Amino acid sequence: MQAGKGTVSRRALRALVFTALVTAAVGPASATEVQNEADPGGTAEPRGTIISIVFEGNERTKEAVLRRAVDPEPGTRYDETVAKEIENDLKRLGLFSDIEVVPHDLPDGVEVVVTVEERWTLVPIPFFQTTSSGVSGGLFVFESNLFGYNKQLIAGGSYGSEGFAGLLIYNDTAVLGSDWLFSSSFNVGRSTVETADPAYEDPWRFTGDSLSTGGSIGYRLSEAVSVRAGVDYEYWELLESDLPETVAESGGYGFLTYSVAGRLDQTEPQEFFNSGYRVGARVDSTPRESGWGVSGEAHANALVFDAHRFGLATRAAYGDRPVLLKPRLGGGPTQRTLTPGTIADDTFVSQGTSYEAPVLRFSWATITALGFYEGGYIGEPDEVYHGGGGGMRLYLSRVTFPAVGFDVAWNVSNNYPVFRFSLGGRI
C-alpha cells in the first residue's frame, strides 16, 4: 500500500480500492441442495413449467436486483439444471453467504422458492503503518450494496508524516436497472513518491500535491462481454523533485486522458473463488502530451479438486506516457516479486502460475495456502526478472469484502525479498 516513504500515495490508494471493487472474485457461498418436493411415488425432480419465482431472506437487497440477476423466468421449463443456474446467477452478485433453491409442485406448474442469506456489505477498513521515516494511518469504508441496489460506494482517507490522501469512488453495474455501466472517482492528496529502475538503481523521487477525477460509461453487450469509454483528469503541483529532464523540477502539470476498454469474462463462481477465464484490453491517449498506451491481461483458473485452484496469468503493456502518468508496477498476479509502486514503466510483459489450496475451514472463513512463480521483462532495453514465493489467504464468508492475503516473494534476478499485504478480490 506504500509507494512513497512516510505515507500512502494517491496512486497506491486508488490501486487498493479498485482491487477491492466487486468486479472479480466472489466470496464463499454454500452449495445448494435442491430438495425433492415430488410426489411420494418418487420422481427425482419436479417437472413442469415455472409459474413463479419467490425470493425470501433479502432484507436489504431489493427484489428487482435479484430478478434482474436470475436468468430463468416464469414460463421456463423446470429441470435439474435450473436450480444450479439460479444459484450461480445470484453468487455472481457477491452479496449472499448462502443460497437455497427449492422447487414446489403445484397443480398448474412449479413454484421456485429462493432463500438467500445476506452478507454484511458495509465494511470499514482501518490501517496503520510505520516506516523508517514516519507513520501513517487512515480509514476506508466500502459499501457494496448501496441502498440495496448493488451499487458500490467507497470513501476514505489517510494521513501520515509526509502527506495525506483522500478518495471517493462510485460504481454502478446496472444504471437504472439497464445494461449500462457507470463509474466515477475523485482523489486528492500530497505524497512523496520514490521510483527506481527494474534493477533498483538510480532512484529518483518527488513530492507533490495531486488531484484527479474521472469517469467512464460502458455497456454490457452480453453476460460475458462489456465495453467502456472514459475520461480522466490528473493534476500535479510538484513541491520538490529530482525527476528526469522530461519534467521540470517544480510547477503544475495537468493531464487529460481518454480511454477505451473491453472485457470478456467467462468465469463461474466456486466455493470461494472463480474458475474459468477472463481477458481485458485498454487503449488510452493523452493528446496534449503526445502520450499513449495499450495494455491487456488474461487470467485462467481451473478447479483441480476439493477447492484446489491452479492459475495462469499474463499482463502486457506498450506505450509512451508522460513520466507522472506511467503505470506503477508490482503486486498482484505476475508481479508479486516486484516491490509494489516503486518501478514506473509503460512497457512490460509478465507471466505467472499459481496453486492455491484450503488448509483450514470454519463456518465463518476459509484459510488457504498459495504458491506461485512469476517472471517477465520491463522497459527498453529489456530488464528481465523472475522469482517465486508463497502466501496465505483469508476468505470471509459473511462479508462482501472477500479476502485478506499476505505474500512473501523472492526476486531471483536481483536477489531481494518482497513482502506484500493485500485486501480485496484480485489478490
Short mmCIF file of C-alpha atoms in Angstrom, two decimals:
data_model
loop_
_atom_site.label_atom_id
_atom_site.label_comp_id
_atom_site.label_asym_id
_atom_site.label_seq_id
_atom_site.Cartn_x
_atom_site.Cartn_y
_atom_site.Cartn_z
CA MET A 1 0.00 0.00 0.00
CA GLN A 2 3.01 2.29 0.10
CA ALA A 3 4.54 3.93 -2.95
CA GLY A 4 6.50 6.59 -1.17
CA LYS A 5 8.13 6.81 2.23
CA GLY A 6 6.02 8.01 5.11
CA THR A 7 2.56 7.94 3.60
CA VAL A 8 0.25 6.07 1.32
CA SER A 9 0.35 7.67 -2.16
CA ARG A 10 -2.76 8.57 -4.11
CA ARG A 11 -1.85 6.03 -6.81
CA ALA A 12 -1.42 3.23 -4.29
CA LEU A 13 -4.73 4.09 -2.64
CA ARG A 14 -6.51 4.03 -5.97
CA ALA A 15 -4.94 0.66 -6.82
CA LEU A 16 -6.02 -0.73 -3.43
CA VAL A 17 -9.58 0.43 -3.88
CA PHE A 18 -10.07 -0.75 -7.43
CA THR A 19 -8.77 -4.17 -6.49
CA ALA A 20 -11.40 -4.12 -3.73
CA LEU A 21 -14.28 -3.34 -6.12
CA VAL A 22 -16.66 -6.16 -6.67
CA THR A 23 -15.59 -6.75 -10.43
CA ALA A 24 -13.87 -10.11 -9.64
CA ALA A 25 -13.74 -12.99 -7.17
CA VAL A 26 -16.93 -13.95 -5.33
CA GLY A 27 -16.75 -14.99 -1.68
CA PRO A 28 -17.94 -18.22 -0.13
CA ALA A 29 -21.43 -19.48 -0.68
CA SER A 30 -22.64 -22.86 0.40
CA ALA A 31 -23.64 -25.36 -2.24
CA THR A 32 -27.37 -25.54 -2.91
CA GLU A 33 -29.11 -28.81 -2.32
CA VAL A 34 -32.25 -28.92 -4.41
CA GLN A 35 -34.83 -30.58 -2.19
CA ASN A 36 -37.12 -33.14 -3.72
CA GLU A 37 -40.72 -31.95 -3.35
CA ALA A 38 -42.04 -34.52 -5.79
CA ASP A 39 -44.86 -36.96 -5.06
CA PRO A 40 -44.15 -40.00 -2.85
CA GLY A 41 -44.03 -42.08 -5.99
CA GLY A 42 -40.51 -40.77 -6.32
CA THR A 43 -39.74 -38.54 -9.27
CA ALA A 44 -36.13 -37.27 -8.83
CA GLU A 45 -37.07 -33.67 -9.66
CA PRO A 46 -40.39 -31.90 -10.12
CA ARG A 47 -41.06 -31.33 -13.80
CA GLY A 48 -43.19 -28.66 -15.37
CA THR A 49 -43.28 -25.00 -16.30
CA ILE A 50 -42.14 -22.41 -13.77
CA ILE A 51 -45.16 -20.29 -12.85
CA SER A 52 -43.40 -18.08 -10.28
CA ILE A 53 -40.05 -17.42 -8.57
CA VAL A 54 -40.34 -16.27 -4.95
CA PHE A 55 -37.41 -14.64 -3.10
CA GLU A 56 -37.04 -14.79 0.67
CA GLY A 57 -34.40 -13.55 3.13
CA ASN A 58 -33.40 -10.42 1.18
CA GLU A 59 -33.93 -7.88 3.95
CA ARG A 60 -31.68 -5.20 2.41
CA THR A 61 -31.29 -6.20 -1.23
CA LYS A 62 -34.12 -5.02 -3.47
CA GLU A 63 -36.07 -7.80 -5.17
CA ALA A 64 -35.56 -6.07 -8.53
CA VAL A 65 -31.81 -6.73 -8.19
CA LEU A 66 -32.44 -10.44 -7.70
CA ARG A 67 -34.92 -10.73 -10.55
CA ARG A 68 -32.57 -8.92 -12.92
CA ALA A 69 -29.71 -11.26 -11.96
CA VAL A 70 -31.64 -14.51 -12.41
CA ASP A 71 -31.78 -15.83 -15.97
CA PRO A 72 -34.62 -18.41 -15.73
CA GLU A 73 -38.02 -16.73 -15.80
CA PRO A 74 -41.64 -17.82 -15.34
CA GLY A 75 -42.57 -19.82 -18.41
CA THR A 76 -39.23 -21.68 -18.43
CA ARG A 77 -39.36 -25.46 -18.26
CA TYR A 78 -38.02 -26.62 -14.88
CA ASP A 79 -35.38 -29.35 -14.89
CA GLU A 80 -32.40 -30.37 -12.78
CA THR A 81 -30.16 -27.60 -14.20
CA VAL A 82 -32.42 -24.66 -13.29
CA ALA A 83 -31.62 -24.64 -9.55
CA LYS A 84 -27.87 -24.57 -10.20
CA GLU A 85 -28.30 -21.82 -12.79
CA ILE A 86 -30.25 -19.65 -10.36
CA GLU A 87 -27.68 -20.28 -7.63
CA ASN A 88 -24.77 -19.30 -9.89
CA ASP A 89 -26.59 -16.19 -11.11
CA LEU A 90 -27.02 -14.97 -7.53
CA LYS A 91 -23.49 -15.96 -6.49
CA ARG A 92 -22.11 -13.59 -9.10
CA LEU A 93 -23.62 -10.67 -7.19
CA GLY A 94 -21.32 -11.46 -4.26
CA LEU A 95 -23.96 -10.35 -1.75
CA PHE A 96 -25.02 -13.67 -0.18
CA SER A 97 -23.33 -16.20 2.07
CA ASP A 98 -25.95 -18.87 1.47
CA ILE A 99 -28.41 -19.55 -1.37
CA GLU A 100 -31.08 -22.24 -1.29
CA VAL A 101 -33.33 -23.08 -4.25
CA VAL A 102 -36.40 -25.26 -3.58
CA PRO A 103 -38.97 -26.19 -6.25
CA HIS A 104 -42.61 -26.89 -5.27
CA ASP A 105 -45.04 -28.79 -7.48
CA LEU A 106 -48.38 -27.03 -7.83
CA PRO A 107 -51.39 -28.12 -9.92
CA ASP A 108 -50.61 -25.62 -12.70
CA GLY A 109 -46.78 -25.73 -12.63
CA VAL A 110 -43.71 -25.27 -10.45
CA GLU A 111 -43.15 -22.52 -7.89
CA VAL A 112 -39.45 -21.93 -7.21
CA VAL A 113 -38.62 -20.53 -3.76
CA VAL A 114 -35.17 -18.93 -3.48
CA THR A 115 -33.94 -18.23 0.06
CA VAL A 116 -30.83 -16.09 0.50
CA GLU A 117 -28.71 -15.15 3.50
CA GLU A 118 -27.21 -11.70 3.08
CA ARG A 119 -23.63 -10.77 3.86
CA TRP A 120 -22.57 -7.67 5.70
CA THR A 121 -21.94 -5.13 2.93
CA LEU A 122 -20.76 -2.02 4.85
CA VAL A 123 -17.14 -2.75 5.72
CA PRO A 124 -14.80 -0.26 7.48
CA ILE A 125 -11.09 -0.90 6.85
CA PRO A 126 -8.76 0.93 9.26
CA PHE A 127 -5.00 0.71 8.75
CA PHE A 128 -1.78 1.86 10.39
CA GLN A 129 1.82 1.53 9.28
CA THR A 130 5.30 2.66 10.33
CA THR A 131 8.45 3.15 8.28
CA SER A 132 11.92 4.48 8.97
CA SER A 133 10.74 7.97 8.04
CA GLY A 134 7.45 8.15 9.91
CA VAL A 135 3.97 6.80 10.48
CA SER A 136 0.66 6.91 8.63
CA GLY A 137 -2.86 5.66 9.14
CA GLY A 138 -6.39 6.06 7.91
CA LEU A 139 -9.83 4.61 7.37
CA PHE A 140 -11.70 3.44 4.28
CA VAL A 141 -15.36 2.47 4.14
CA PHE A 142 -16.65 0.07 1.47
CA GLU A 143 -20.39 -0.21 0.78
CA SER A 144 -21.03 -2.84 -1.88
CA ASN A 145 -24.85 -2.79 -1.81
CA LEU A 146 -25.74 0.90 -1.60
CA PHE A 147 -29.42 1.35 -0.59
CA GLY A 148 -29.95 -2.32 -1.54
CA TYR A 149 -29.39 -1.71 -5.27
CA ASN A 150 -26.00 -3.46 -5.67
CA LYS A 151 -24.13 -0.19 -6.26
CA GLN A 152 -20.67 0.36 -4.78
CA LEU A 153 -19.53 3.43 -2.86
CA ILE A 154 -16.05 3.76 -1.41
CA ALA A 155 -14.76 6.66 0.66
CA GLY A 156 -11.82 7.23 2.94
CA GLY A 157 -8.54 8.91 3.61
CA SER A 158 -5.14 8.66 5.23
CA TYR A 159 -2.71 10.97 6.98
CA GLY A 160 0.97 10.49 7.61
CA SER A 161 4.26 12.16 8.42
CA GLU A 162 4.82 13.28 4.83
CA GLY A 163 1.34 13.80 3.44
CA PHE A 164 -2.30 12.90 3.17
CA ALA A 165 -4.74 11.33 0.71
CA GLY A 166 -8.49 11.10 0.28
CA LEU A 167 -10.77 9.43 -2.22
CA LEU A 168 -14.38 8.90 -3.24
CA ILE A 169 -15.45 6.26 -5.78
CA TYR A 170 -18.86 5.25 -7.10
CA ASN A 171 -19.51 2.21 -9.30
CA ASP A 172 -22.81 1.21 -10.91
CA THR A 173 -23.02 -2.05 -12.84
CA ALA A 174 -26.68 -1.61 -13.88
CA VAL A 175 -27.71 2.03 -14.39
CA LEU A 176 -31.46 2.30 -13.69
CA GLY A 177 -31.68 -1.48 -13.96
CA SER A 178 -30.28 -1.48 -17.52
CA ASP A 179 -27.19 -2.94 -19.20
CA TRP A 180 -25.38 0.41 -18.99
CA LEU A 181 -22.35 0.76 -16.67
CA PHE A 182 -21.02 3.85 -14.93
CA SER A 183 -18.16 4.67 -12.58
CA SER A 184 -16.59 7.86 -11.25
CA SER A 185 -13.78 8.77 -8.88
CA PHE A 186 -12.23 11.72 -7.09
CA ASN A 187 -8.80 11.68 -5.41
CA VAL A 188 -6.83 14.39 -3.66
CA GLY A 189 -3.65 14.31 -1.61
CA ARG A 190 0.01 15.07 -1.01
CA SER A 191 2.53 12.30 -1.37
CA THR A 192 6.22 11.55 -1.68
CA VAL A 193 6.88 9.06 -4.45
CA GLU A 194 10.13 7.21 -4.99
CA THR A 195 10.92 5.50 -8.28
CA ALA A 196 13.74 3.18 -9.35
CA ASP A 197 14.60 1.25 -12.49
CA PRO A 198 13.99 -2.54 -12.64
CA ALA A 199 17.46 -3.18 -11.18
CA TYR A 200 16.60 -0.81 -8.27
CA GLU A 201 19.41 1.53 -9.24
CA ASP A 202 19.46 5.30 -9.84
CA PRO A 203 16.28 6.06 -7.87
CA TRP A 204 14.59 9.43 -8.06
CA ARG A 205 11.78 10.90 -6.01
CA PHE A 206 9.33 13.77 -5.93
CA THR A 207 6.85 15.33 -3.51
CA GLY A 208 3.69 16.96 -4.77
CA ASP A 209 0.05 17.82 -4.27
CA SER A 210 -2.25 15.94 -6.60
CA LEU A 211 -5.87 15.94 -7.68
CA SER A 212 -7.52 13.53 -10.06
CA THR A 213 -11.06 12.94 -11.18
CA GLY A 214 -12.67 10.96 -13.91
CA GLY A 215 -15.43 8.68 -15.00
CA SER A 216 -16.40 6.05 -17.51
CA ILE A 217 -19.57 4.84 -19.14
CA GLY A 218 -19.98 1.39 -20.59
CA TYR A 219 -22.40 -1.16 -21.92
CA ARG A 220 -22.83 -4.87 -21.26
CA LEU A 221 -23.12 -6.46 -24.71
CA SER A 222 -23.83 -9.87 -23.19
CA GLU A 223 -23.48 -11.62 -19.86
CA ALA A 224 -19.76 -12.07 -20.57
CA VAL A 225 -18.76 -9.08 -22.75
CA SER A 226 -18.66 -5.39 -21.81
CA VAL A 227 -17.06 -2.23 -23.21
CA ARG A 228 -16.23 1.13 -21.61
CA ALA A 229 -15.08 4.61 -22.60
CA GLY A 230 -13.63 7.00 -20.05
CA VAL A 231 -12.12 10.43 -19.43
CA ASP A 232 -9.67 11.21 -16.60
CA TYR A 233 -8.01 14.43 -15.47
CA GLU A 234 -4.93 14.39 -13.25
CA TYR A 235 -3.12 17.44 -11.86
CA TRP A 236 0.20 17.56 -10.02
CA GLU A 237 1.75 20.55 -8.24
CA LEU A 238 5.36 19.49 -7.68
CA LEU A 239 6.85 20.86 -4.47
CA GLU A 240 10.19 19.07 -4.53
CA SER A 241 11.59 16.93 -7.28
CA ASP A 242 14.64 15.29 -8.83
CA LEU A 243 12.62 13.96 -11.78
CA PRO A 244 14.34 13.30 -15.11
CA GLU A 245 14.72 16.19 -17.53
CA THR A 246 11.46 15.28 -19.26
CA VAL A 247 9.67 17.04 -16.38
CA ALA A 248 10.72 20.31 -14.72
CA GLU A 249 11.83 20.37 -11.09
CA SER A 250 8.72 22.13 -9.83
CA GLY A 251 5.43 23.60 -11.02
CA GLY A 252 1.99 22.49 -12.02
CA TYR A 253 1.13 19.84 -14.61
CA GLY A 254 -2.33 18.79 -15.79
CA PHE A 255 -3.12 15.77 -17.95
CA LEU A 256 -6.38 14.89 -19.74
CA THR A 257 -6.55 11.22 -20.75
CA TYR A 258 -9.12 9.41 -22.88
CA SER A 259 -9.52 5.64 -22.81
CA VAL A 260 -11.47 2.76 -24.35
CA ALA A 261 -11.57 -0.70 -22.76
CA GLY A 262 -13.19 -4.08 -23.30
CA ARG A 263 -13.61 -7.18 -21.17
CA LEU A 264 -14.60 -10.82 -21.70
CA ASP A 265 -15.43 -12.73 -18.52
CA GLN A 266 -16.16 -16.45 -18.79
CA THR A 267 -15.80 -17.33 -15.11
CA GLU A 268 -18.07 -19.33 -12.86
CA PRO A 269 -18.34 -18.92 -9.06
CA GLN A 270 -16.92 -21.74 -6.96
CA GLU A 271 -16.70 -22.11 -3.19
CA PHE A 272 -14.56 -19.01 -2.56
CA PHE A 273 -13.09 -18.05 -5.93
CA ASN A 274 -14.00 -18.10 -9.61
CA SER A 275 -12.96 -20.72 -12.16
CA GLY A 276 -12.74 -20.15 -15.89
CA TYR A 277 -11.02 -17.34 -17.78
CA ARG A 278 -11.25 -13.59 -18.30
CA VAL A 279 -9.41 -11.23 -20.65
CA GLY A 280 -9.31 -7.46 -20.92
CA ALA A 281 -7.72 -4.78 -23.09
CA ARG A 282 -7.38 -0.98 -22.88
CA VAL A 283 -6.20 1.84 -25.14
CA ASP A 284 -5.53 5.32 -23.73
CA SER A 285 -4.32 8.65 -25.10
CA THR A 286 -3.09 11.92 -23.57
CA PRO A 287 -3.14 14.10 -26.70
CA ARG A 288 -1.65 17.32 -25.31
CA GLU A 289 1.46 15.45 -24.15
CA SER A 290 1.52 13.08 -27.15
CA GLY A 291 1.14 10.26 -24.65
CA TRP A 292 -0.41 6.91 -25.46
CA GLY A 293 -0.55 3.34 -24.25
CA VAL A 294 -2.10 -0.06 -24.92
CA SER A 295 -2.38 -2.83 -22.36
CA GLY A 296 -4.01 -6.20 -21.88
CA GLU A 297 -4.29 -9.07 -19.44
CA ALA A 298 -5.59 -12.64 -19.33
CA HIS A 299 -6.31 -14.88 -16.36
CA ALA A 300 -7.32 -18.55 -16.29
CA ASN A 301 -8.18 -20.53 -13.15
CA ALA A 302 -9.05 -24.23 -13.08
CA LEU A 303 -10.72 -26.08 -10.21
CA VAL A 304 -8.43 -29.09 -9.69
CA PHE A 305 -10.18 -30.95 -6.84
CA ASP A 306 -11.82 -30.16 -3.50
CA ALA A 307 -11.48 -26.37 -3.89
CA HIS A 308 -7.85 -26.50 -5.07
CA ARG A 309 -7.12 -23.89 -7.74
CA PHE A 310 -4.48 -23.85 -10.48
CA GLY A 311 -3.97 -20.47 -12.14
CA LEU A 312 -2.19 -18.93 -15.13
CA ALA A 313 -1.94 -15.20 -15.81
CA THR A 314 -0.26 -12.79 -18.21
CA ARG A 315 -0.12 -9.00 -18.39
CA ALA A 316 1.42 -6.82 -21.09
CA ALA A 317 1.63 -3.14 -21.99
CA TYR A 318 3.34 -0.89 -24.51
CA GLY A 319 3.32 2.88 -24.63
CA ASP A 320 4.96 6.27 -24.21
CA ARG A 321 3.21 8.22 -21.48
CA PRO A 322 4.36 11.31 -19.52
CA VAL A 323 6.58 10.48 -16.56
CA LEU A 324 3.90 11.32 -13.99
CA LEU A 325 1.36 9.02 -15.71
CA LYS A 326 3.49 5.94 -16.23
CA PRO A 327 1.92 2.85 -14.57
CA ARG A 328 3.49 1.74 -11.33
CA LEU A 329 4.29 -1.95 -11.39
CA GLY A 330 4.46 -4.57 -8.68
CA GLY A 331 1.95 -6.53 -6.67
CA GLY A 332 -0.81 -8.75 -7.94
CA PRO A 333 -0.56 -11.81 -10.17
CA THR A 334 2.58 -11.91 -12.41
CA GLN A 335 4.35 -9.10 -10.46
CA ARG A 336 4.50 -10.24 -6.84
CA THR A 337 8.30 -10.34 -6.97
CA LEU A 338 8.45 -6.58 -7.72
CA THR A 339 8.22 -4.09 -4.86
CA PRO A 340 4.75 -2.51 -5.24
CA GLY A 341 4.70 1.05 -6.57
CA THR A 342 8.44 1.54 -6.96
CA ILE A 343 9.02 0.78 -10.68
CA ALA A 344 7.23 3.04 -13.19
CA ASP A 345 7.15 1.89 -16.81
CA ASP A 346 4.55 1.60 -19.59
CA THR A 347 6.28 -1.21 -21.49
CA PHE A 348 6.38 -4.68 -19.94
CA VAL A 349 5.35 -8.32 -20.32
CA SER A 350 4.81 -10.54 -17.27
CA GLN A 351 3.52 -14.07 -16.70
CA GLY A 352 2.86 -16.25 -13.69
CA THR A 353 1.48 -19.52 -12.46
CA SER A 354 -0.02 -20.32 -9.05
CA TYR A 355 -1.56 -23.08 -6.99
CA GLU A 356 -3.92 -22.46 -4.05
CA ALA A 357 -5.38 -24.98 -1.62
CA PRO A 358 -7.52 -24.70 1.54
CA VAL A 359 -5.75 -25.59 4.79
CA LEU A 360 -8.36 -24.62 7.42
CA ARG A 361 -12.11 -24.29 7.09
CA PHE A 362 -14.54 -22.70 9.53
CA SER A 363 -18.17 -21.72 9.24
CA TRP A 364 -17.14 -18.07 9.10
CA ALA A 365 -13.97 -18.28 6.98
CA THR A 366 -11.57 -20.39 4.92
CA ILE A 367 -7.78 -20.10 5.12
CA THR A 368 -5.77 -21.18 2.08
CA ALA A 369 -2.09 -21.56 1.22
CA LEU A 370 -0.75 -20.16 -2.06
CA GLY A 371 2.41 -20.93 -4.05
CA PHE A 372 3.49 -19.08 -7.21
CA TYR A 373 6.31 -18.49 -9.70
CA GLU A 374 6.43 -15.43 -11.96
CA GLY A 375 8.65 -13.53 -14.36
CA GLY A 376 8.86 -11.14 -17.28
CA TYR A 377 10.67 -8.14 -18.73
CA ILE A 378 10.31 -4.40 -18.23
CA GLY A 379 11.16 -1.45 -20.45
CA GLU A 380 13.63 -0.90 -23.25
CA PRO A 381 16.31 -2.19 -23.11
CA ASP A 382 14.73 -5.25 -21.56
CA GLU A 383 15.21 -5.83 -17.84
CA VAL A 384 14.34 -9.45 -17.02
CA TYR A 385 13.02 -10.53 -13.64
CA HIS A 386 11.72 -13.79 -12.19
CA GLY A 387 11.12 -15.38 -8.83
CA GLY A 388 8.74 -17.32 -6.65
CA GLY A 389 7.09 -17.31 -3.29
CA GLY A 390 4.11 -18.24 -1.20
CA GLY A 391 1.39 -16.76 0.91
CA MET A 392 -1.85 -17.16 2.83
CA ARG A 393 -5.41 -16.06 2.11
CA LEU A 394 -8.35 -15.49 4.45
CA TYR A 395 -11.77 -15.64 2.78
CA LEU A 396 -14.63 -14.35 4.95
CA SER A 397 -18.00 -15.97 4.34
CA ARG A 398 -20.17 -13.28 5.93
CA VAL A 399 -18.52 -10.18 4.45
CA THR A 400 -18.67 -8.95 0.85
CA PHE A 401 -15.05 -7.79 1.09
CA PRO A 402 -13.87 -11.24 0.06
CA ALA A 403 -10.26 -11.81 1.06
CA VAL A 404 -7.24 -10.76 3.06
CA GLY A 405 -3.85 -12.00 1.96
CA PHE A 406 -0.14 -11.97 2.78
CA ASP A 407 2.67 -12.87 0.34
CA VAL A 408 6.40 -13.39 0.69
CA ALA A 409 8.33 -13.50 -2.60
CA TRP A 410 11.96 -13.70 -3.67
CA ASN A 411 13.23 -11.90 -6.77
CA VAL A 412 15.87 -14.28 -8.13
CA SER A 413 17.22 -11.82 -10.71
CA ASN A 414 18.15 -9.18 -8.13
CA ASN A 415 18.35 -11.34 -5.02
CA TYR A 416 15.96 -9.46 -2.72
CA PRO A 417 12.74 -10.30 -0.81
CA VAL A 418 9.34 -8.68 -1.29
CA PHE A 419 6.58 -8.62 1.33
CA ARG A 420 3.00 -7.73 0.48
CA PHE A 421 -0.26 -7.38 2.38
CA SER A 422 -3.41 -7.39 0.25
CA LEU A 423 -7.11 -6.60 0.57
CA GLY A 424 -9.74 -7.41 -1.99
CA GLY A 425 -10.76 -9.96 -4.57
CA ARG A 426 -7.89 -9.93 -7.04
CA ILE A 427 -5.02 -10.86 -4.83
#
